[in-house]
Structures are given as structure tokens and as C-alpha cells.
XYZ file of C-alpha atoms in Angstrom:
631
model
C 0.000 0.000 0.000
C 1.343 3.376 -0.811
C 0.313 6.803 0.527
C -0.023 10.175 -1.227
C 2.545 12.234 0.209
C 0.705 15.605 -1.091
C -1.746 14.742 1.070
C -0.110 13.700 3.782
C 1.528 17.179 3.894
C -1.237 18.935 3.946
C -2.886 16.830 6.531
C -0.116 17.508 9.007
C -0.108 20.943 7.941
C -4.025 21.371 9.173
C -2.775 19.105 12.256
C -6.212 17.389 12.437
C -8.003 13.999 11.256
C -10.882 12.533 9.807
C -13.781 11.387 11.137
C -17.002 9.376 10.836
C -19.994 9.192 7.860
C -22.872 7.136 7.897
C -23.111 4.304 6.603
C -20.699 0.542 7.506
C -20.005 -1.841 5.764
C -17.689 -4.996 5.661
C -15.115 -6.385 4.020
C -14.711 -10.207 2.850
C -10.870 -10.781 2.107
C -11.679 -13.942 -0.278
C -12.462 -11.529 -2.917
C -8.524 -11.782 -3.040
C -6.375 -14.497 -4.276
C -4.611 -17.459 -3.117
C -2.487 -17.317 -0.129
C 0.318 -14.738 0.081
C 3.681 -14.245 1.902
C 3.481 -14.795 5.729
C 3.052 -11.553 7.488
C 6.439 -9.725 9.194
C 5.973 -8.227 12.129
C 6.698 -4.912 13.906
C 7.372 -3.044 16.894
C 4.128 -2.278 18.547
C 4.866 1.405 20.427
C 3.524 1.023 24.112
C 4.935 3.885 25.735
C 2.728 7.067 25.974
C 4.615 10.201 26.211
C 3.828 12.807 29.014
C 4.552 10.380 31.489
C 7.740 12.139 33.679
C 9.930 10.759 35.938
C 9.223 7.008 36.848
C 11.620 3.979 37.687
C 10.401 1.837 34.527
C 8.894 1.615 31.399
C 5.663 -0.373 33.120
C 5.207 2.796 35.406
C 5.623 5.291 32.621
C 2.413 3.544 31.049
C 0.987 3.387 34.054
C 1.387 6.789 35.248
C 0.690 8.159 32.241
C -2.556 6.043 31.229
C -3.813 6.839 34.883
C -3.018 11.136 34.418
C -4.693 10.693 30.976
C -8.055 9.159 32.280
C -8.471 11.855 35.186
C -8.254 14.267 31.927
C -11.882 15.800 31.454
C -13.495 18.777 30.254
C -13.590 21.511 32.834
C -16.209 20.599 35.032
C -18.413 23.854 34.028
C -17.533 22.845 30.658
C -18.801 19.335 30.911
C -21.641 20.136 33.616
C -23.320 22.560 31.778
C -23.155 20.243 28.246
C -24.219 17.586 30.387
C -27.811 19.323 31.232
C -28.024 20.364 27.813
C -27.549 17.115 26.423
C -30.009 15.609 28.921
C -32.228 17.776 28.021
C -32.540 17.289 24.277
C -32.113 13.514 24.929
C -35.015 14.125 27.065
C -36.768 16.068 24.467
C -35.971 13.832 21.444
C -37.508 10.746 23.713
C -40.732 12.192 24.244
C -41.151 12.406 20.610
C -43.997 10.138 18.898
C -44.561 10.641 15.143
C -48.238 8.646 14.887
C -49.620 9.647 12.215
C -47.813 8.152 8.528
C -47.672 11.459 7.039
C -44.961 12.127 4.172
C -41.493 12.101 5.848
C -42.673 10.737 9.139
C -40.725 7.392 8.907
C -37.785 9.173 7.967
C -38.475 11.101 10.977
C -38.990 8.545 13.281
C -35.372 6.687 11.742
C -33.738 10.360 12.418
C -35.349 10.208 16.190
C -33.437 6.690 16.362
C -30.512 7.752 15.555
C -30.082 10.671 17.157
C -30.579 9.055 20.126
C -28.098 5.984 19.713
C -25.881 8.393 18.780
C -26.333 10.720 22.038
C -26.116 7.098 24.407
C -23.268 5.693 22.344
C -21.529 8.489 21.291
C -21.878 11.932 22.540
C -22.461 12.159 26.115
C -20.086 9.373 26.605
C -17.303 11.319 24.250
C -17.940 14.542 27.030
C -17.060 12.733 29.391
C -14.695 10.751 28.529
C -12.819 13.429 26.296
C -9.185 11.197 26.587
C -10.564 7.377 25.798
C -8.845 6.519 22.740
C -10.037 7.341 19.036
C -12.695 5.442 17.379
C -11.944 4.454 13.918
C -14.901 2.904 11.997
C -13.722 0.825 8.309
C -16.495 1.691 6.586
C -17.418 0.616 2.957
C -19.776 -1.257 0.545
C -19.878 -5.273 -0.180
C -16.529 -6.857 -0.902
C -14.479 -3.946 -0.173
C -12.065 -5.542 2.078
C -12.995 -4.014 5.108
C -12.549 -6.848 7.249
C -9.068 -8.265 5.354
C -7.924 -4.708 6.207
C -8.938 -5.034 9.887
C -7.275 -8.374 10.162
C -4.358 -7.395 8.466
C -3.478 -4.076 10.879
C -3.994 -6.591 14.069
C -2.625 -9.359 12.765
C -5.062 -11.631 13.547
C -8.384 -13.183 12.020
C -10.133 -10.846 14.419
C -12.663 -10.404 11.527
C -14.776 -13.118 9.279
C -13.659 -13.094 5.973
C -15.063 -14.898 3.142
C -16.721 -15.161 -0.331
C -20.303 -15.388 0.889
C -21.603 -12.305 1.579
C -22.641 -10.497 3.827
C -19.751 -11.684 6.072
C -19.741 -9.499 8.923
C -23.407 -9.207 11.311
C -21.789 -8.421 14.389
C -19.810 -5.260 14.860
C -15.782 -6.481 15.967
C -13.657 -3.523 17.786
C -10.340 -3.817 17.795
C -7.841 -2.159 20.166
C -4.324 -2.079 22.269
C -4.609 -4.134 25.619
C -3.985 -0.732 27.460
C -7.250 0.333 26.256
C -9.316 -2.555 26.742
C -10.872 -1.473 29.649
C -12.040 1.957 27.844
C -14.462 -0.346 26.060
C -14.952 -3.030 28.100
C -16.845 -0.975 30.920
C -19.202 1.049 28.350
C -18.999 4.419 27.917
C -18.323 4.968 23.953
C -21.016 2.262 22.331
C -22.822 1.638 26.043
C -26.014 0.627 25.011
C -24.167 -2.811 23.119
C -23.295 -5.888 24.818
C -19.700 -7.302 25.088
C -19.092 -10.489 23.768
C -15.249 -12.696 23.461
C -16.024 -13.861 20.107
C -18.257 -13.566 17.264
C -21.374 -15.378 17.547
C -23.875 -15.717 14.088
C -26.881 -16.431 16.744
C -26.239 -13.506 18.887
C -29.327 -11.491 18.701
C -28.880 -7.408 17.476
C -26.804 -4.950 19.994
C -23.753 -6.979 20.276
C -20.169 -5.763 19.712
C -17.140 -8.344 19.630
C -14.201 -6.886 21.757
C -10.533 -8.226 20.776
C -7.254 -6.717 21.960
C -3.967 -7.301 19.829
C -0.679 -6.238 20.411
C 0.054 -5.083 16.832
C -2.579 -2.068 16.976
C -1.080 1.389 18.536
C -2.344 2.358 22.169
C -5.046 5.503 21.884
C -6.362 4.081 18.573
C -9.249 1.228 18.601
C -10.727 0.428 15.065
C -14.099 -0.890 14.452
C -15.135 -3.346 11.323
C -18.993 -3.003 10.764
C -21.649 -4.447 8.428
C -22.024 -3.420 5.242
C -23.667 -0.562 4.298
C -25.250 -2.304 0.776
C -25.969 -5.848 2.525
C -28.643 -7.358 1.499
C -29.680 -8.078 5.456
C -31.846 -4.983 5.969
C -30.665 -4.836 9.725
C -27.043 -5.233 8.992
C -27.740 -1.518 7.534
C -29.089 -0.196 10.751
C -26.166 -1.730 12.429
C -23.833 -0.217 10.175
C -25.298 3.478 10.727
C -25.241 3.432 14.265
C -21.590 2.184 14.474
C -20.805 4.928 12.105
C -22.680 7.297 14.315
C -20.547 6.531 16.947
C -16.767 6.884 15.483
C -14.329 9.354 15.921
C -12.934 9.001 12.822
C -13.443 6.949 9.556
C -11.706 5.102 7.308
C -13.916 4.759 4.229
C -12.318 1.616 1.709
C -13.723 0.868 -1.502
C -11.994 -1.361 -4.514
C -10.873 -0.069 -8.138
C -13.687 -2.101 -9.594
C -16.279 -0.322 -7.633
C -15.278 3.097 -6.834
C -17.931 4.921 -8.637
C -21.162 2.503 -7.051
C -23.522 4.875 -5.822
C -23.291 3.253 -2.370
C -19.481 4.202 -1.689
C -20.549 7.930 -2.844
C -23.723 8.093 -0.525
C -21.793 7.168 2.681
C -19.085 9.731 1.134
C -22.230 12.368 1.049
C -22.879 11.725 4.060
C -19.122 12.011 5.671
C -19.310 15.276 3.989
C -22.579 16.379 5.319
C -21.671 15.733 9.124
C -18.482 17.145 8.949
C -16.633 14.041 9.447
C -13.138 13.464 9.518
C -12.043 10.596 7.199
C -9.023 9.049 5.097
C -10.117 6.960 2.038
C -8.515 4.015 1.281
C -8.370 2.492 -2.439
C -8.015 -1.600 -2.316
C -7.648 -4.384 -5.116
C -5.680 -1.834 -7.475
C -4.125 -3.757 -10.583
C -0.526 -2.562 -10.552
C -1.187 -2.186 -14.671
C -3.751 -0.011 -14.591
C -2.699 1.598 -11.013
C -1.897 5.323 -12.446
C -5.146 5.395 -14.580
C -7.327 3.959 -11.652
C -5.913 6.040 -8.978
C -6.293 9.110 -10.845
C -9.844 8.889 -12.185
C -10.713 8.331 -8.470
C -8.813 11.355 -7.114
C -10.254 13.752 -9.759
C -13.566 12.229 -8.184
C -12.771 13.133 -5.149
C -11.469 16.441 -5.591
C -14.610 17.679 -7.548
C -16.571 16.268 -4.685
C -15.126 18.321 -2.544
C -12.601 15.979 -0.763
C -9.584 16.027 -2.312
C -7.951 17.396 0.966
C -8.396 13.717 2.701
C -5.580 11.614 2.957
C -5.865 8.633 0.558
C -3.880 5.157 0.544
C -3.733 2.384 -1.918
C -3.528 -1.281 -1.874
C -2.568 -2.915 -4.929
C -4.142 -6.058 -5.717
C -3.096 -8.958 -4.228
C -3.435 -12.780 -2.523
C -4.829 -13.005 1.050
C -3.596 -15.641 3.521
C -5.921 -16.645 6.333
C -7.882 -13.352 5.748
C -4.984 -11.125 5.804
C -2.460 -8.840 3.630
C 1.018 -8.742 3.121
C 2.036 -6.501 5.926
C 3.788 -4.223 3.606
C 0.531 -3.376 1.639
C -0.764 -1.315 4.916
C 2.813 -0.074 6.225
C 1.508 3.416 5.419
C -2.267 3.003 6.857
C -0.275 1.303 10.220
C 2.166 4.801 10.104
C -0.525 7.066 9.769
C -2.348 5.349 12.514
C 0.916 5.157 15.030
C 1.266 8.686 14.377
C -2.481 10.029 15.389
C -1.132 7.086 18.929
C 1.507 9.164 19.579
C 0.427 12.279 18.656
C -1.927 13.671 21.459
C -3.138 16.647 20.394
C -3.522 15.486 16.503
C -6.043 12.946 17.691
C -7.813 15.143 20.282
C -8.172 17.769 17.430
C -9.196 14.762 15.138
C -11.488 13.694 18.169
C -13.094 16.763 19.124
C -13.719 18.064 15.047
C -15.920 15.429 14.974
C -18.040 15.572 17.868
C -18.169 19.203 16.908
C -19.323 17.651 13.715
C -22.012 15.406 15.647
C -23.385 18.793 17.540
C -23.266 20.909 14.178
C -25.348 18.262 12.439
C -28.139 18.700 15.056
C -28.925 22.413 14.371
C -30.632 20.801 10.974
C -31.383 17.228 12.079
C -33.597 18.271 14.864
C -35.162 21.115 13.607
C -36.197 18.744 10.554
C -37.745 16.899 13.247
C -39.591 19.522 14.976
C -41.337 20.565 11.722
C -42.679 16.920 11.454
C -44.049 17.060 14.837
C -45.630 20.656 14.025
C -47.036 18.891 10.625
C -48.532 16.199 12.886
C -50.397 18.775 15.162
C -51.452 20.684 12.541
C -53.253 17.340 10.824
C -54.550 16.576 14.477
C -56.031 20.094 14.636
C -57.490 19.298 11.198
C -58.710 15.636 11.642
C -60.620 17.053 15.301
C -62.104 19.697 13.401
C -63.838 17.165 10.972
C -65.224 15.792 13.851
C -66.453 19.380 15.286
C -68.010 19.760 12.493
C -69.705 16.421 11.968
C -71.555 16.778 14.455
C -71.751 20.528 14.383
C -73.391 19.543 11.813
C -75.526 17.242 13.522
C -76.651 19.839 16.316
C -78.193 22.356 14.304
C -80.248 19.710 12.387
C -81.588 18.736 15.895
C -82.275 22.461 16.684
C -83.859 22.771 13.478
C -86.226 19.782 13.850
C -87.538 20.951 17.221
C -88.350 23.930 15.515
C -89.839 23.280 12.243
C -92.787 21.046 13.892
C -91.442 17.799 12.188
C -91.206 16.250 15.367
C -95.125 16.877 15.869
C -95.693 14.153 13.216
C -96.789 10.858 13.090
C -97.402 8.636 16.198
C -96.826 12.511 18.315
C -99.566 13.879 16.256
C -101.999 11.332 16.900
C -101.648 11.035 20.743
C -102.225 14.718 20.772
C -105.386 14.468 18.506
C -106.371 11.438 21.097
C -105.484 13.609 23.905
C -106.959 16.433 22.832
C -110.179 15.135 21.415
C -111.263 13.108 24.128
C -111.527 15.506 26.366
C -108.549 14.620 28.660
C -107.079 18.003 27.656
C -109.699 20.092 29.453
C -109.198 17.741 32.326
C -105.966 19.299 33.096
C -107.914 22.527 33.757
C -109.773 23.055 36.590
C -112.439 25.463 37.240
C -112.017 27.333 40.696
C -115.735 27.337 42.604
C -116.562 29.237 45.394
C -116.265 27.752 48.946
C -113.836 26.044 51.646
C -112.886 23.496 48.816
C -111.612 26.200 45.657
C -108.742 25.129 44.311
C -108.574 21.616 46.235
C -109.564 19.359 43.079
C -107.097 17.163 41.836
C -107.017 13.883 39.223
C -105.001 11.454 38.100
C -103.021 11.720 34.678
C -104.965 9.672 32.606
C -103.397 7.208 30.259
C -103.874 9.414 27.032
C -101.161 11.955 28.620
C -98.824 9.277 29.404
C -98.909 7.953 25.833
C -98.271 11.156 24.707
C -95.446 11.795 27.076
C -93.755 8.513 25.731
C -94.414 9.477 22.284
C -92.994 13.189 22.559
C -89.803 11.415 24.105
C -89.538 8.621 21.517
C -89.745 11.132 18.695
C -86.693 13.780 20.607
C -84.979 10.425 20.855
C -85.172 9.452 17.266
C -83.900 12.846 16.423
C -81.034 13.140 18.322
C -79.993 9.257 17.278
C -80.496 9.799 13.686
C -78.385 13.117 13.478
C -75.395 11.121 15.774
C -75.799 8.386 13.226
C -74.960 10.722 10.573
C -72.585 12.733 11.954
C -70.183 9.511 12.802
C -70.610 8.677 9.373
C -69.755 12.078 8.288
C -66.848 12.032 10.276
C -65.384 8.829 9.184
C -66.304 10.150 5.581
C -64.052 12.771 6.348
C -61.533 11.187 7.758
C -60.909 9.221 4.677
C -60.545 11.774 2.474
C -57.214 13.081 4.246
C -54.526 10.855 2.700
C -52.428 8.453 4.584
C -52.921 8.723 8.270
C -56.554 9.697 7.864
C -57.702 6.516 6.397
C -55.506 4.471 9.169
C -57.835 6.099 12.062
C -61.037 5.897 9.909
C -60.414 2.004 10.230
C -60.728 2.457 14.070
C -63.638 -0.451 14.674
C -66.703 1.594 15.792
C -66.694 5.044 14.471
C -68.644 4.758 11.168
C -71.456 4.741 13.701
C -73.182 5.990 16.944
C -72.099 4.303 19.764
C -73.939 1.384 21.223
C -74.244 3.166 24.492
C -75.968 5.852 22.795
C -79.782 4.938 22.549
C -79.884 4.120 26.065
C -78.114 7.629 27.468
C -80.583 9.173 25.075
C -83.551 8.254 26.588
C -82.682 9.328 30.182
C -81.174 12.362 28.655
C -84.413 13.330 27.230
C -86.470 12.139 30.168
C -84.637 13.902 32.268
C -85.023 17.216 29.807
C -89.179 16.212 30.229
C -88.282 16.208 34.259
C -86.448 19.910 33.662
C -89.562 21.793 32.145
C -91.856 20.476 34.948
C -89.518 21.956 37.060
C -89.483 25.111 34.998
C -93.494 25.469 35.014
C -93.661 24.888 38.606
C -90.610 27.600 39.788
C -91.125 30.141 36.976
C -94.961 29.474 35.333
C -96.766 31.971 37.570
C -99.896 31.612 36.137
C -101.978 35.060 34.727
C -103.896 36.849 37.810
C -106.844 37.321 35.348
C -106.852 33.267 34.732
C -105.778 32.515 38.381
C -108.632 33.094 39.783
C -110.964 31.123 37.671
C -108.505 28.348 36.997
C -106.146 25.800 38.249
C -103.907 23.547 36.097
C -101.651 20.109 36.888
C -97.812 21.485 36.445
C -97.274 18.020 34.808
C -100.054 18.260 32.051
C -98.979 21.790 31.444
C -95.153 21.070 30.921
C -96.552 18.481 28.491
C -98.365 20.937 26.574
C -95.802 23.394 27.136
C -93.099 20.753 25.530
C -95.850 20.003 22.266
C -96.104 23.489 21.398
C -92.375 24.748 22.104
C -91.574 21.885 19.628
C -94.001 23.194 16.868
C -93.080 27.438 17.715
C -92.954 29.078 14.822
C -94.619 26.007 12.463
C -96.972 26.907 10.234
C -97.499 23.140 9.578
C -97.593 22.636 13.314
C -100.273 24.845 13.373
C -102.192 23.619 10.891
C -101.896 20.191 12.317
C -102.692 21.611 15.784
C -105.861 22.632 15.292
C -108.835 23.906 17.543
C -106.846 24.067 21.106
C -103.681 24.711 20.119
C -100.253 24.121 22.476
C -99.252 27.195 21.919
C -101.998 29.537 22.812
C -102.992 27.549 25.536
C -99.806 27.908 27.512
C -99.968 31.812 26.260
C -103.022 31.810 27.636
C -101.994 30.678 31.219
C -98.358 31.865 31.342
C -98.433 35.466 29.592
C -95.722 35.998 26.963
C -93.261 36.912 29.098
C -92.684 34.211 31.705
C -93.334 31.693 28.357
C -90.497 33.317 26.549
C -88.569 32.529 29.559
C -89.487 29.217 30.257
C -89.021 28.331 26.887
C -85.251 29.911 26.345
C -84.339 28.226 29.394
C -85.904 24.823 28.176
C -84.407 25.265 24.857
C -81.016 25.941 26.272
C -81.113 23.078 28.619
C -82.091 20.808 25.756
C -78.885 22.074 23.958
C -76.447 21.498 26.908
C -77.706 17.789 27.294
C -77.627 16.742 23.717
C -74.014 18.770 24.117
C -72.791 16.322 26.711
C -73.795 13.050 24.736
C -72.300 14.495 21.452
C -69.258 15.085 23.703
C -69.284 11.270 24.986
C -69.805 10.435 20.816
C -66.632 12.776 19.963
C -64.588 11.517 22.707
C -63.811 8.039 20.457
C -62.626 9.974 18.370
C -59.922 12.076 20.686
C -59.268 8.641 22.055
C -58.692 7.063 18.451
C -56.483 9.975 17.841
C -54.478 10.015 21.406
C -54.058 6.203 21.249
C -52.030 7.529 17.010
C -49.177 8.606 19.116
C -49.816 12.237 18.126
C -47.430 14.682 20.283
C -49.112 18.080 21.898
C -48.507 21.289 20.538
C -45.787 22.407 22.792
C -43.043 19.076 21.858
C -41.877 20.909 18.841
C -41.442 24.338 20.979
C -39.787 22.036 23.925
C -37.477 20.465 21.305
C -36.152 23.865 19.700
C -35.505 25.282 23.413
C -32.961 22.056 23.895
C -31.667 22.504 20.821
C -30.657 26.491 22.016
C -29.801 25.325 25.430
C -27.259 23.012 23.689
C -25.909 25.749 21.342
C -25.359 28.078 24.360
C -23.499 25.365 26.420
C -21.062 24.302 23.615
């Protein structure tokens, strides 16, 4: 292998690093040849510099590994990132994206890994500012991630092979010195350790291997790939990229150009990360031509400033290299070991990178929660006005007279024919015993009653009836989510409950104006002192002709003694105009409360969505401030 010593010199010029894209993917060595020369080994450098004065080597690295891990970010520094990270990882949490509106699965994926990324990578990198670098080998199918890997321990660390995909389980790699960095958690917390791979180990599982041939302060991690054809291998290979310090993005001379290689490159480039590219299974022939196609690719891409390394095409032995092929790629990684303030600046350009990338990541995510309020808002407004709707065609019908129809018409024309209405009167007569008669209702006023209340029923049913159906109807004309929540069992119609709290609603309405013509009907003088009435009868009455005001039809149909001027008769104008206002207002507020039990499946259909409140977008752009203001 063979690095680019233009870029080299500019890289140590800018005295910084690469660091991590999106995207993983693994390489399977036995797209190389037969077995190759056996691999030579070097010097693996164990000291760490700052350490002064000790009596031995072992107490140098001692001393020095112990000074480097009491190393932190001031403690306002990391105390006051600390809240603000809690609180957008807080924030982010709480989100729920219910409703399948354009964009909100990518939403929901961004939600993910945003917060993987905060557990596994951010909050642990704060506080642990001096664990070693993270270096991710990233790359497509066949790249030869995992020969690479293999190669710069020096041991089959990594499954290599010609099936594909080869790698499921994430390996990391590192110096026995910084073994415990990633044994314990921290960096990649939320994945369990395991010796050796396993292909039955369920998701969330990270292999952890230490090797003498890999420089102290560096740990590299071999992923899946980012084009496997296992869909979850993908989502593994994001989040391990999510959580890298730096990258080190291989691809081969045959596939260069796939769009794959240039979408995790996009997205490198996007987050800021800090990366070196490496160029495997070069044909020495056509090395020049190869190698400078790709370079012109890069550098009108934007990335020509990256270093870049080269492995010419060769056999693999036991899933590894010729050591010489990756003596540059082993120097460049001794020197970011050695080099303490290259790989902090390497370490902390990307996290920078991580915390830049939320200022349009989470806002993106805010504006899908503010599109799902605003279709909540819109999807509880069809049901307003369904049965909005249905209310004024109940305040209509108890106006128009169509009520007084039917089986209501002729229990009046019984009542009132047969001389039962009269009845209800009673003529005052001189003597100890005026005003003392009384009767029982007879049986024509009770049918009436129940037919009056039947027909209030059947008006109020019918218009609930419509109005769910109106509502649903509604509902499934908003695309997507709206037709998800019209499927909710039950809504295309009233509720099964509702026949049964309409009768006692409107029996207990019936109750109301008998209450209203005893407290507030004070009876004419002129007519009080010729006659007496029952307060039931006349709240009857009272209910037949308030339901027919205004009819013409009513009145028609109401011939001879009509409701109406009988009760105007008794009760003067004024106390009936308030009787019946209050009556008609009371009717109102009850059929209110049961359109308010019918709407409520609705709310609960679109509670149970997972829809967030109004305020989670404003609580998500005041983290995202907080965090801005503590970096």
C-alpha cells in the first residue's frame, strides 16, 4: 500500500483527522487471491509520552494512562453540556410521530438515531474526552474491510469470506492498554460485550478483541455493510458509524464509482466528518489510470484534501495482507497514537461535527411534529363539524314542527279530542274546597309523554348516526394517516351506548320543564282566579307546542286548542319566553354532553395515534438552544 505524500503534507499541515460518515459496511478478504507471503511483524509502540519521571517503562504507562483518564473537560464545561444534552435527549424521547404522514418514517429513523448516537456516542465522548479514538472501516460489499482489519492486528479478528454479507456483528479492535475503555461502556454503552463472534447472537452486540500489533489511543471498528442485502445489517452499520471518531472509508478499483461508496461519502461530507479513504484491489497495470480517475472524483466532490492510501491487488492468507501493503495506513495510525493533540483535534472536530449536524437534524424533526399537530387540529375539526353539523339539524327539527308528526300527532289528537285536555284545567268554585280538586293523569297523557320522548330520541340518534358517518367520511378523504384512524372499529357509527343515554337524557329534559313550570310558570292573575292547572299536564303541553313554535305546519296540524296559545293563555308571553329559552337551552347542553361522549372516540382514536401536543416541537427547539449556548 502506498500513501499520497501531497496529502499527507497537507494533513499535518491542518494538524487534524478525519472522522465518521454514515453508513458501515464490511469487508470479505476472499475476494482476493490465493495465499500470500506470511506476514512480518513490527514493533508495537507502548509507551505514551507525558509520562515524567518514573523507575520503569511499566510505570511510565501506568502513570501516564492513569493522568490521561483523570483528563476531562472543565467541570463547568462538561456540567453545563451535560444538562443540555439531557435535556434534548429528554426532548428527542418524548417524541412520537403517529400519524404516517410524508417524511414521518424518515423522521422517526432520524429520532433513532439521534438518540443511539447521544447514548453511544456523545455524552459518553464529554465525558470521557481522553478514551482513545474510534476508527470505523467503513465501505460497501466486498471492499475488504474486514481483510484490512485483520491485516493491521494481525489476527483473524474479523470473518472473511466469499459469501456475503460476512460481517453481522460489529468487531472492535484495540491495544490491551485500552481494553478497559471499552470493556466498561462508555463509547457504544447501550451494546453488549461479547469474546467472540457469535452468528446467533441477537442485534446490539459488539465483539471486543485486543492485539498487540494495533497502537495504544487508537481502537478500530469493522462493521456491516452498508449495501448488505440483510436490511438490519444496515441499521447496524449506521449506528456504528454514528458513533466513530474518525473513519476510514475503503472501496476497490472495480467499484469506486457505485452509488453506495458515494452516498456514505455524502454523508461524511454532510456531518463534517473526519475521514481518510482508502483504495483496495488496485491492478498494478492499470494503477496510475485507476488512482487518478478516483482522485479527480474526489477532488470535484469536494474531498480532495483527505488523505488517501492504496492497496494494490493482491493474494490473502488466512484473511490477511502482506504486511507491507498497509505499512503506510499502520504509520498514519501510530502517528495520530503518539500524537496527542492530533487525535484530540481529530477527536473533538468530529463531535463538533455530531453537535453541528443537530442544528438541521432536529429542527427537521420539529417541523414533522408541528405537521402532525397541525393534521390533528385538522382531523378534530372534521369531527367538530360532523356533528356541528348534527346539532343544528336537531335544533332545526324541534323547531320546524317535524317532530309533531306521526305517532306525536296522533296522541295529541287522542289527547286532545277526548276531552282529557280540558281535564288538566280546573275550574275554581266558590267555597272552603276552591282550588282543592285534583285527578289522576290519565293514560292518554302518558302515551303522549312517551311518544314526545320517543320522537326527541329518534332525532337526536339519527343526526349522531350521521354525523359519525360524516366524520369517518371525512376522515378518509385526508390521505395516509386519515384513512388508518377511519379504520378504528366503531366510528362509522353511533355508539352502542348511545340509545340508552338518550332516553334518560331526554327524560330527564321532560323532568327539567316540569320543574321550569312549577318555579317560573306563575300563572296570569286574570286566569288565576278562575282556573287551576296540573304542572305536569302543562309542561306536556308546554313541551308540544315549544316543539311546533314558529310552524306553520304545526299549526295547521294543531288545530282547535292549540299548544301554543294555551300555555300563552296561562303563562303570559313573558314568563313563556322565559321558560321556553331556558328549556331550549337546557335541551342544547344535554344533547351537548352526549355528542361530547360520541366525539370523545374519536380524541381517544387519535391520542391512542401517538400524536405529540402542541408544545413538543417548541420544547425540542428550546434544547436545541440550550445546547448551542453550552457548547
Amino acid at each position: 500500500m502506498a500513501g499520497f505524500p501531497e496529502a499527507e503534507a497537507e494533513a499535518e499541515a491542518e494538524a487534524g483527522l478525519r472522522a465518521t460518515p454514515y453508513g458501515a459496511v464490511i469487508a470479505d478478504p476472499a475476494d482476493y487471491d490465493d495465499p500470500a507471503e506470511p506476514v512480518d511483524s513490527i514493533d508495537s509502540i507502548d509507551s505514551i509520552e507525558s509520562a515524567e519521571s518514573a523507575d520503569s517503562d511499566e510505570d511510565d504507562v501506568r502513570a501516564a494512562e492513569e493522568r490521561v483518564r483523570e483528563m476531562a473537560l472543565p467541570d463547568a464545561v462538561s456540567e453545563a453540556l451535560t444538562n443540555a444534552l439531557t435535556i434534548l435527549r429528554r426532548s428527542v424521547t418524548d417524541l412520537s410521530f403517529g400519524l404516517d404522514l410524508p417524511g414521518a418514517e424518515e423522521a422517526r429513523r432520524t429520532q433513532s438515531e439521534i438518540l443511539a448516537q447521544l447514548d453511544d456516542y456523545v455524552i459518553p465522548r464529554v465525558h470521557m474526552s481522553t478514551a482513545p479514538a474510534l476508527v470505523v472501516v467503513a465501505g460497501s460489499t466486498g471492499a475488504g474491510k474486514s481483510t484490512l482489519l485483520n491485516t493491521l492486528a494481525n489476527a483473524k479478528v474479523s470473518a472473511t469470506g466469499v459469501r456475503r454479507p460476512t460481517t453481522g456483528t460489529p468487531v472492535l479492535a484495540c491495544h490491551p492498554d485500552d481494553r478497559e475503555w471499552f470493556a466498561e461502556g462508555g463509547l457504544l454503552g447501550s451494546l453488549q460485550r461479547r469474546e467472540t463472534p457469535d452468528p446467533k447472537a441477537a442485534p446490539g452486540s459488539l465483539v471486543l478483541v485486543s492485539t498487540e500489533r494495533l497502537p495504544p489511543g487508537v481502537a478500530l471498528l469493522d462493521t456491516p455493510d452498508i449495501d448488505s442485502v440483510v436490511e438490519e445489517h444496515h441499521e447496524i452499520a449506521h449506528r456504528m458509524l454514528d458513533t466513530a471518531d474518525l473513519w476510514i472509508f475503503v472501496t476497490t478499483a472495480a467499484r469506486y464509482a457505485d452509488a453506495p461508496a458515494w452516498r456514505l461519502l455524502r454523508l461524511a461530507k454532510e456531518r463534517g466528518a473526519r475521514l481518510a479513504i482508502v483504495l483496495s484491489r488496485v491492478p498494478p497495470k492499470s494503477r496510475e489510470v485507476v488512482t487518478k480517475h478516483f482522485f479527480r472524483m474526489l477532488a470535484e466532490y469536494g474531498l480532495g484534501e483527505v488523505d488517501r492510501f492504496v492497496i494494490n491487488e493482491s493474494k490473502v492468507t488466512d484473511g490477511m495482507l502482506a504486511d507491507h501493503e498497509v505499512t503506510e495506513l499502520r504509520l498514519w495510525l501510530t502517528e495520530l497514537s503518539v500524537d496527542d493533540q492530533r487525535r484530540a483535534q481529530a477527536v473533538q472536530a468530529t463531535l463538533s461535527g455530531v453537535l453541528d449536524s443537530f442544528r438541521t437534524r432536529i429542527p427537521a424533526l420539529a417541523r414533522q411534529l408541528e405537521a402532525q399537530v397541525v393534521f390533528r387540529r385538522d382531523l378534530r375539526g372534521d369531527v367538530d363539524a360532523a356533528y356541528a353539523g348534527a346539532m343544528a339539524e336537531i335544533e332545526e327539527a324541534t323547531r320546524d314542527g317535524s317532530l309533531l308528526r306521526g305517532e306525536v300527532l296522533a296522541r295529541w289528537q287522542d289527547f286532545a279530542g277526548s276531552g282529557d285536555l280540558m281535564r288538566t284545567l280546573h275550574l275554581r268554585k266558590p267555597g272552603r274546597f276552591a282550588g282543592k280538586a285534583s285527578h289522576q293523569a290519565p293514560e292518554r297523557l302518558s302515551a303522549l309523554k312517551s311518544a314526545l320522548r320517543a320522537g326527541v330520541e329518534s332525532v337526536i340518534v339519527s343526526a349522531a348516526q350521521r354525523a359519525a358517518e360524516e366524520a369517518v367520511s371525512r376522515w378518509l378523504h385526508r390521505p395516509g394517516a386519515g384513512e388508518t384512524l377511519a379504520a378504528t372499529p366503531g366510528l362509522g357509527h353511533a355508539s352502542d351506548e348511545l340509545l340508552r343515554r338518550t332516553g334518560r337524557t331526554v327524560a330527564a329534559w321532560q323532568e327539567h320543564i316540569i320543574e321550569l313550570i312549577r318555579t317560573e310558570g306563575v300563572t296570569k292573575r286574570a286566569v288565576a282566579r278562575l282556573v287551576s292547572f296540573d304542572v305536569e299536564s302543562l309542561s306536556l303541553i308546554f313541551a308540544v307546542g315549544l316543539l311546533g313554535d314558529g310552524s306553520a305546519e304545526a299549526e295547521s296540524a294543531f288545530t282547535g286548542a292549540l299548544p301554543q296559545r294555551l300555555v300563552h293563555a296561562l303563562l303570559g308571553a313573558e314568563s313563556l319566553r322565559t321558560i321556553g329559552a331556558k328549556a331550549r337551552s337546557d335541551l342544547r347542553a344535554r344533547i351537548g354532553m352526549l355528542f361530547d361522549d360520541e366525539m370523545s372516540r374519536y380524541v381517544q382514536a387519535l391520542d391512542g395515534a401517538g400524536i405529540p401536543d402542541e408544545s413538543a416541537a417548541t420544547r425540542l427547539h428550546q434544547a436545541t438552544y440550550n445546547l448551542e449556548v453550552a457548547r
